[in-house]
Coordinates of C-alpha atoms and ligand atoms in Angstrom, one line a residue:
V1 CA 100.4 -90.2 -33.0
S2 CA 97.1 -89.9 -34.8
V3 CA 96.6 -86.4 -36.3
D4 CA 93.3 -85.1 -37.6
P5 CA 94.0 -84.5 -41.3
S6 CA 91.5 -81.7 -41.3
D7 CA 93.7 -79.7 -39.0
E8 CA 94.5 -76.2 -40.1
P9 CA 97.8 -75.5 -41.9
V10 CA 99.9 -73.8 -39.3
L11 CA 103.5 -74.8 -39.7
R12 CA 106.1 -72.8 -41.6
I13 CA 108.7 -74.9 -43.4
G14 CA 111.3 -74.2 -40.8
E15 CA 109.1 -75.4 -38.0
L16 CA 108.2 -78.6 -39.9
S17 CA 111.8 -79.2 -40.7
R18 CA 112.8 -78.9 -37.0
R19 CA 110.0 -81.3 -35.9
V20 CA 110.8 -84.0 -38.4
G21 CA 114.6 -83.5 -38.5
L22 CA 114.8 -83.0 -42.3
S23 CA 116.2 -80.1 -44.2
D24 CA 113.9 -77.6 -46.1
H25 CA 115.5 -78.9 -49.2
V26 CA 114.4 -82.5 -48.7
L27 CA 110.8 -81.4 -47.7
R28 CA 110.5 -79.3 -50.9
A29 CA 111.8 -82.2 -53.0
W30 CA 109.3 -84.5 -51.5
E31 CA 106.6 -82.0 -52.2
S32 CA 107.6 -81.4 -55.9
R33 CA 108.6 -84.9 -56.8
Y34 CA 106.0 -87.0 -55.0
G35 CA 103.3 -84.6 -54.0
L36 CA 103.7 -85.7 -50.5
L37 CA 103.0 -82.3 -49.0
Q38 CA 100.2 -80.1 -49.7
P39 CA 101.0 -76.7 -48.2
V40 CA 98.8 -73.6 -48.6
R41 CA 100.4 -70.3 -49.4
T42 CA 100.0 -67.3 -47.2
A43 CA 99.3 -63.9 -48.7
G44 CA 103.0 -63.2 -48.5
G45 CA 103.8 -66.4 -50.4
F46 CA 105.1 -68.6 -47.5
R47 CA 104.2 -72.2 -47.4
L48 CA 102.1 -73.3 -44.5
Y49 CA 101.9 -77.0 -43.6
S50 CA 99.2 -78.9 -41.7
P51 CA 99.6 -81.7 -39.1
A52 CA 98.4 -84.0 -41.9
D53 CA 101.5 -83.0 -43.9
E54 CA 103.7 -83.7 -40.8
L55 CA 102.1 -87.1 -40.4
R56 CA 102.8 -87.9 -44.1
V57 CA 106.4 -86.9 -43.6
R58 CA 106.7 -89.2 -40.6
R59 CA 105.1 -92.1 -42.5
M60 CA 107.5 -91.5 -45.4
Q61 CA 110.4 -91.6 -42.9
A62 CA 109.1 -94.9 -41.4
A63 CA 108.7 -96.4 -44.9
L64 CA 112.3 -95.3 -45.9
A65 CA 113.5 -96.8 -42.6
R66 CA 111.9 -100.1 -43.7
G67 CA 114.1 -100.0 -46.7
L68 CA 111.8 -98.8 -49.5
S69 CA 113.2 -96.4 -52.1
A70 CA 112.0 -92.8 -51.9
A71 CA 109.5 -93.3 -54.8
E72 CA 108.1 -96.5 -53.2
A73 CA 107.9 -94.9 -49.8
A74 CA 106.0 -92.0 -51.2
R75 CA 103.6 -94.3 -53.0
S76 CA 103.0 -96.4 -49.9
T77 CA 102.5 -93.3 -47.7
L78 CA 99.9 -91.8 -50.1
A79 CA 98.2 -95.2 -50.6
A80 CA 98.0 -95.7 -46.9
E81 CA 96.3 -92.4 -46.5
D82 CA 93.8 -93.2 -49.2
A83 CA 93.1 -96.5 -47.5
A84 CA 92.6 -94.8 -44.2
Q85 CA 89.5 -93.1 -45.7
P86 CA 86.3 -95.0 -44.8
G87 CA 85.2 -97.8 -47.1
T88 CA 88.6 -99.0 -48.3
T89 CA 90.6 -102.1 -47.5
D90 CA 91.9 -102.7 -44.0
L91 CA 95.2 -104.0 -45.2
L92 CA 96.8 -100.7 -46.1
A93 CA 95.2 -99.0 -43.2
A94 CA 96.9 -101.6 -41.0
A95 CA 100.2 -100.8 -42.8
S96 CA 99.8 -97.1 -42.1
G97 CA 99.1 -98.1 -38.5
L98 CA 102.3 -100.0 -38.5
A99 CA 104.3 -97.1 -39.7
D100 CA 102.8 -94.8 -37.0
V101 CA 103.5 -97.2 -34.2
A102 CA 107.0 -97.9 -35.5
E103 CA 107.6 -94.2 -35.5
A104 CA 106.1 -93.8 -32.0
L105 CA 108.4 -96.6 -30.8
A106 CA 111.4 -94.9 -32.3
Q107 CA 110.5 -91.7 -30.6
A108 CA 110.1 -93.4 -27.2
L109 CA 113.5 -95.1 -27.6
D110 CA 115.1 -91.9 -28.6
A111 CA 113.7 -90.2 -25.5
F112 CA 114.9 -93.0 -23.1
D113 CA 111.2 -93.6 -22.4
E114 CA 111.3 -97.3 -21.3
P115 CA 107.6 -97.8 -20.3
A116 CA 106.4 -96.2 -23.5
A117 CA 108.8 -98.2 -25.7
H118 CA 107.5 -101.4 -24.1
A119 CA 103.9 -100.3 -24.5
W120 CA 104.4 -99.7 -28.2
L121 CA 106.1 -103.1 -28.6
D122 CA 103.3 -104.8 -26.7
R123 CA 100.8 -103.1 -29.0
L124 CA 102.7 -104.2 -32.2
L125 CA 103.0 -107.8 -30.9
T126 CA 99.2 -107.8 -30.1
D127 CA 98.3 -106.7 -33.6
L128 CA 100.9 -108.4 -35.7
T129 CA 102.9 -111.6 -35.9
V130 CA 106.4 -111.8 -34.3
E131 CA 107.8 -112.2 -37.8
T132 CA 106.2 -108.9 -39.0
V133 CA 107.3 -107.0 -36.0
L134 CA 110.9 -108.2 -36.2
R135 CA 111.2 -107.8 -40.0
D136 CA 109.3 -104.6 -40.5
V137 CA 109.9 -102.7 -37.3
L138 CA 112.9 -104.0 -35.2
V139 CA 115.4 -104.8 -38.0
P140 CA 114.8 -101.5 -39.9
Y141 CA 114.9 -99.6 -36.7
L142 CA 118.3 -101.0 -35.8
H143 CA 119.6 -100.4 -39.2
D144 CA 118.4 -96.9 -39.2
L145 CA 119.8 -96.3 -35.7
G146 CA 123.2 -97.1 -37.0
L147 CA 122.8 -94.6 -39.9
R148 CA 121.6 -91.9 -37.5
W149 CA 124.5 -92.7 -35.1
E150 CA 126.9 -92.4 -38.1
R151 CA 125.4 -89.0 -39.0
G152 CA 125.6 -87.8 -35.4
E153 CA 121.8 -87.6 -35.0
V154 CA 121.7 -89.9 -32.0
G155 CA 124.4 -90.5 -29.4
V156 CA 126.0 -93.7 -28.1
A157 CA 123.7 -93.4 -25.0
Q158 CA 120.6 -93.7 -27.2
E159 CA 122.0 -96.5 -29.2
H160 CA 123.0 -98.5 -26.1
F161 CA 119.6 -97.8 -24.4
A162 CA 117.6 -98.9 -27.5
T163 CA 119.7 -101.9 -28.2
H164 CA 119.6 -103.1 -24.6
L165 CA 115.8 -102.7 -24.4
L166 CA 115.2 -104.5 -27.7
R167 CA 117.7 -107.2 -27.0
G168 CA 115.8 -107.8 -23.7
R169 CA 112.6 -108.3 -25.5
L170 CA 114.3 -110.7 -27.9
A171 CA 115.7 -112.7 -25.0
G172 CA 112.2 -113.0 -23.6
M173 CA 111.0 -114.3 -27.0
A174 CA 113.9 -116.7 -27.1
R175 CA 113.0 -118.4 -23.8
G176 CA 112.5 -122.1 -24.4
W177 CA 114.2 -122.1 -27.9
G178 CA 116.4 -124.9 -26.7
L179 CA 113.4 -127.2 -26.4
G180 CA 111.8 -129.5 -28.9
D181 CA 112.7 -132.4 -31.2
G182 CA 113.1 -130.5 -34.4
P183 CA 116.5 -130.1 -36.1
H184 CA 119.2 -128.4 -34.0
A185 CA 121.0 -125.2 -35.0
V186 CA 124.0 -123.7 -33.3
L187 CA 124.3 -119.9 -33.7
A188 CA 127.4 -117.9 -32.9
C189 CA 129.4 -114.8 -33.8
P190 CA 133.1 -115.1 -34.7
P191 CA 135.7 -113.8 -32.2
E192 CA 135.7 -110.0 -31.7
E193 CA 132.2 -109.8 -33.1
L194 CA 129.7 -108.2 -30.7
H195 CA 126.7 -107.7 -32.9
D196 CA 124.5 -110.6 -32.0
V197 CA 121.0 -109.1 -32.1
A198 CA 120.3 -110.1 -35.7
L199 CA 121.4 -113.6 -34.9
M200 CA 118.9 -113.7 -32.0
V201 CA 116.2 -112.5 -34.4
F202 CA 117.2 -115.4 -36.8
G203 CA 117.1 -117.9 -33.9
V204 CA 113.7 -116.7 -32.6
V205 CA 112.1 -117.1 -36.1
L206 CA 113.9 -120.4 -36.7
H207 CA 112.6 -121.8 -33.4
R208 CA 109.1 -120.8 -34.4
R209 CA 109.6 -123.0 -37.5
G210 CA 110.3 -126.0 -35.2
W211 CA 114.1 -125.8 -34.8
R212 CA 115.9 -126.2 -31.5
I213 CA 118.5 -123.5 -30.9
S214 CA 121.8 -123.4 -29.1
F215 CA 122.8 -119.7 -29.0
L216 CA 126.5 -119.1 -28.2
G217 CA 126.2 -115.4 -29.1
A218 CA 128.9 -112.7 -29.4
S219 CA 132.6 -113.3 -29.8
T220 CA 132.7 -117.1 -29.6
P221 CA 136.2 -118.6 -29.5
V222 CA 136.4 -120.9 -32.5
D223 CA 137.8 -123.8 -30.6
D224 CA 134.8 -123.8 -28.3
L225 CA 132.5 -123.7 -31.3
V226 CA 134.2 -126.7 -32.8
E227 CA 133.9 -128.5 -29.6
V228 CA 130.1 -127.9 -29.3
V229 CA 129.6 -129.0 -32.8
A230 CA 131.6 -132.2 -32.2
D231 CA 129.6 -132.9 -29.1
T232 CA 126.1 -132.1 -30.4
K233 CA 126.3 -132.8 -34.2
P234 CA 123.8 -130.0 -35.1
S235 CA 121.9 -130.0 -38.4
L236 CA 123.2 -126.4 -39.0
V237 CA 125.7 -123.9 -37.7
V238 CA 125.1 -120.3 -38.5
L239 CA 127.8 -117.6 -38.0
A240 CA 127.0 -113.9 -38.3
A241 CA 129.4 -111.0 -38.4
T242 CA 129.4 -107.3 -39.6
T243 CA 132.9 -107.3 -41.1
T244 CA 134.6 -109.8 -43.4
E245 CA 137.8 -109.8 -41.4
R246 CA 136.1 -111.5 -38.5
F247 CA 135.2 -114.4 -40.8
T248 CA 138.6 -114.5 -42.6
G249 CA 140.3 -114.8 -39.3
I250 CA 138.6 -118.2 -38.8
A251 CA 138.2 -119.2 -42.4
R252 CA 140.4 -122.4 -42.1
E253 CA 138.4 -123.6 -39.1
L254 CA 135.2 -122.8 -40.9
A255 CA 136.2 -124.8 -43.9
L256 CA 137.0 -127.8 -41.7
L257 CA 133.7 -127.4 -39.9
A258 CA 131.8 -127.2 -43.2
E259 CA 133.2 -130.6 -44.2
K260 CA 131.4 -132.1 -41.2
V261 CA 128.1 -130.2 -40.8
P262 CA 126.2 -127.7 -42.9
V263 CA 127.6 -124.2 -42.1
A264 CA 126.0 -120.9 -43.1
V265 CA 127.5 -117.4 -42.9
A266 CA 125.4 -114.2 -42.7
G267 CA 125.5 -110.5 -41.9
A268 CA 127.2 -107.6 -43.6
G269 CA 130.6 -109.3 -43.4
A270 CA 129.5 -112.5 -45.2
T271 CA 130.5 -112.5 -48.9
P272 CA 130.1 -114.9 -51.8
A273 CA 133.9 -115.3 -51.9
L274 CA 134.0 -116.3 -48.2
A275 CA 131.2 -118.8 -48.8
E276 CA 133.1 -120.1 -51.8
T277 CA 136.4 -120.6 -50.0
T278 CA 134.9 -122.1 -46.8
G279 CA 132.2 -124.3 -48.4
A280 CA 129.6 -122.5 -46.3
Q281 CA 126.2 -121.4 -47.5
L282 CA 125.7 -117.7 -47.8
L283 CA 122.5 -116.4 -46.2
V284 CA 121.3 -113.3 -47.8
G285 CA 118.6 -110.8 -46.9
D286 CA 117.2 -110.0 -43.5
P287 CA 117.3 -112.6 -40.7
V288 CA 113.5 -113.1 -40.6
T289 CA 113.1 -113.9 -44.2
A290 CA 116.2 -116.1 -44.2
A291 CA 114.8 -118.1 -41.3
E292 CA 111.4 -118.4 -43.0
Q293 CA 112.8 -119.6 -46.3
P294 CA 115.8 -121.7 -45.4
P295 CA 117.7 -122.3 -48.7
W296 CA 119.6 -125.0 -46.8
R297 CA 116.6 -127.1 -46.0
R298 CA 116.8 -130.4 -47.8
Ligands
LIG1 C1 123.4 -102.3 -31.9 C2 124.7 -101.9 -32.5 C3 125.8 -102.1 -31.8 C4 125.8 -102.8 -30.4 C5 125.6 -104.3 -30.6 C6 124.9 -105.0 -29.4 C7 124.5 -106.4 -29.7 N1 124.5 -107.2 -28.7 O1 124.3 -106.8 -30.9 C8 127.1 -102.4 -29.8 C9 126.9 -101.1 -29.0 C10 127.8 -103.4 -28.9 C11 127.9 -102.0 -31.0 C12 129.3 -102.0 -31.1 C13 130.0 -101.6 -32.2 N2 129.5 -101.2 -33.4 CO1 127.7 -101.3 -33.8 N3 126.0 -101.2 -34.4 C14 124.8 -101.5 -33.9 C15 123.6 -101.2 -34.9 C16 123.0 -99.9 -34.5 C17 122.5 -102.3 -34.9 C18 123.1 -103.7 -35.2 C19 121.9 -104.6 -35.5 O2 121.6 -105.4 -34.7 N4 121.4 -104.5 -36.7 C20 120.3 -105.3 -37.1 C21 120.6 -106.1 -38.4 C22 119.6 -107.1 -38.7 O3 120.7 -105.1 -39.4 P1 122.0 -105.0 -40.3 O4 123.2 -105.1 -39.4 O5 121.9 -103.9 -41.2 O6 122.1 -106.4 -41.1 C23 121.5 -106.6 -42.4 C24 122.1 -107.8 -43.1 O7 123.5 -107.8 -42.9 C25 121.4 -108.9 -42.5 N5 121.9 -109.6 -41.4 C26 122.7 -109.2 -40.4 N6 122.9 -110.1 -39.5 C27 122.4 -111.3 -39.9 C28 122.3 -112.5 -39.3 C29 121.6 -113.5 -40.0 C30 121.6 -114.9 -39.5 C31 121.0 -113.2 -41.3 C32 120.3 -114.3 -42.0 C33 121.0 -112.0 -41.8 C34 121.7 -111.0 -41.1 O8 120.2 -108.4 -42.1 C35 120.1 -107.0 -42.3 C36 119.4 -106.7 -43.6 O9 118.0 -106.7 -43.3 C37 124.4 -101.2 -36.2 C38 123.7 -100.4 -37.3 C39 123.3 -101.4 -38.4 N7 123.5 -101.1 -39.7 O10 122.8 -102.4 -38.2 C40 125.8 -100.7 -35.8 C41 127.0 -101.1 -36.6 C42 126.9 -102.6 -37.1 N8 128.1 -101.0 -35.6 C43 129.1 -100.5 -36.2 C44 130.3 -100.2 -35.5 C45 131.4 -99.4 -36.2 C46 130.5 -100.6 -34.1 C47 131.7 -100.4 -33.3 C48 133.1 -100.7 -33.9 C49 131.6 -99.1 -32.6 C50 132.8 -98.6 -31.8 N9 133.6 -97.7 -32.4 O11 133.0 -99.2 -30.7 C51 131.5 -101.5 -32.1 C52 132.2 -102.8 -32.6 C53 131.8 -104.0 -31.8 C54 132.4 -105.3 -32.3 N10 133.7 -105.5 -32.1 O12 131.7 -106.0 -32.9 C55 129.0 -100.2 -37.7 C56 129.7 -101.3 -38.5 C57 130.4 -100.8 -39.7 C58 131.4 -101.9 -40.2 N11 130.9 -102.6 -41.2 O13 132.4 -102.0 -39.7 C59 127.4 -100.2 -37.8 C60 126.9 -100.6 -39.2 C61 127.0 -98.7 -37.5 C62 127.4 -97.8 -38.6 N12 126.4 -97.4 -39.4 O14 128.5 -97.3 -38.7 N13 127.1 -101.8 -32.1

């Protein structure tokens, strides 16, 4: 994905817009507001963009996908480019590398290119910590995937393909997470909840902090959860769900459980009100940061 910034300006706005999947309007806004694009004008007054402009747009998209605001994303994109010039710090250059590889990974996943997707993941995991790859690439990618699916930009096939591949990598990282003599955590999703990837991310990072993980995964019947907790007396139970109803359906059982062991709730469906009524801790933020800075550690 590296592009020689000295390349000639050759792209009309329509062509750039087609390549990066953004409207002319957005591209012109990024040009006028943030100076992200530096087109030259033809004699006839048309803007012509260079491959360096295209690369900057892709980095900006990757930064937005990581959750930065548009202004922050533009600043980080331009700073990364400055840093890529010889003689500047490696840190920002590495950051721009991350955005490029994250973008390449996203393209491989969109194109159902399994070998390429694994190769990009291998490269990320060689250069960066598991935590960085999960927090800065995998979680934002999945979040963005949902938005793109909602907008009709990717189909269900792409979503399933990408999730299955990434979940497989996580399962590999999770191998052995039940071992060790650290504190024990039981992780589960409430009944009907199928989104268990973020909970896996949480478990992988928590295990790297010394915890032993029992992962019950998607749509766990509450009676079975209660039984496991009674049998194993874990130091922590974490439940994650994308909608509040999935928690409220088991609120009574959760409250009883929380009287016996520390219980935490997380995910888009976990609310302060739910935590309040059940006596559970609310885990906010992304699963990596939450596992790294456990507010429930005593
Ligand atoms: C992959 C995926 C699936 C996969 C899940 C596979 C699996 N094993 O997990 C499959 C294909 C099964 C699926 C099914 C469905 N999905 Co879906 N799915 C997604 C997608 C693209 C990624 C989910 C993910 O792993 N995200 C990664 C997490 C980390 O990101 P996040 O969800 O934004 O979470 C943030 C916080 O809440 C927090 N967090 C989340 N979980 C946890 C856990 C812990 C412990 C902590 C500390 C923090 C935390 O971290 C993030 C912030 O950084 C999301 C898009 C999205 N926004 O995420 C949609 C999404 C969650 N799905 C959605 C929908 C609608 C569905 C379906 C109803 C679709 C359908 N019509 O069939 C079904 C419902 C299934 C069910 N009953 O649960 C909606 C949910 C909207 C809503 N609130 O109701 C989303 C948001 C897509 C969208 N934009 O519309 N889906």
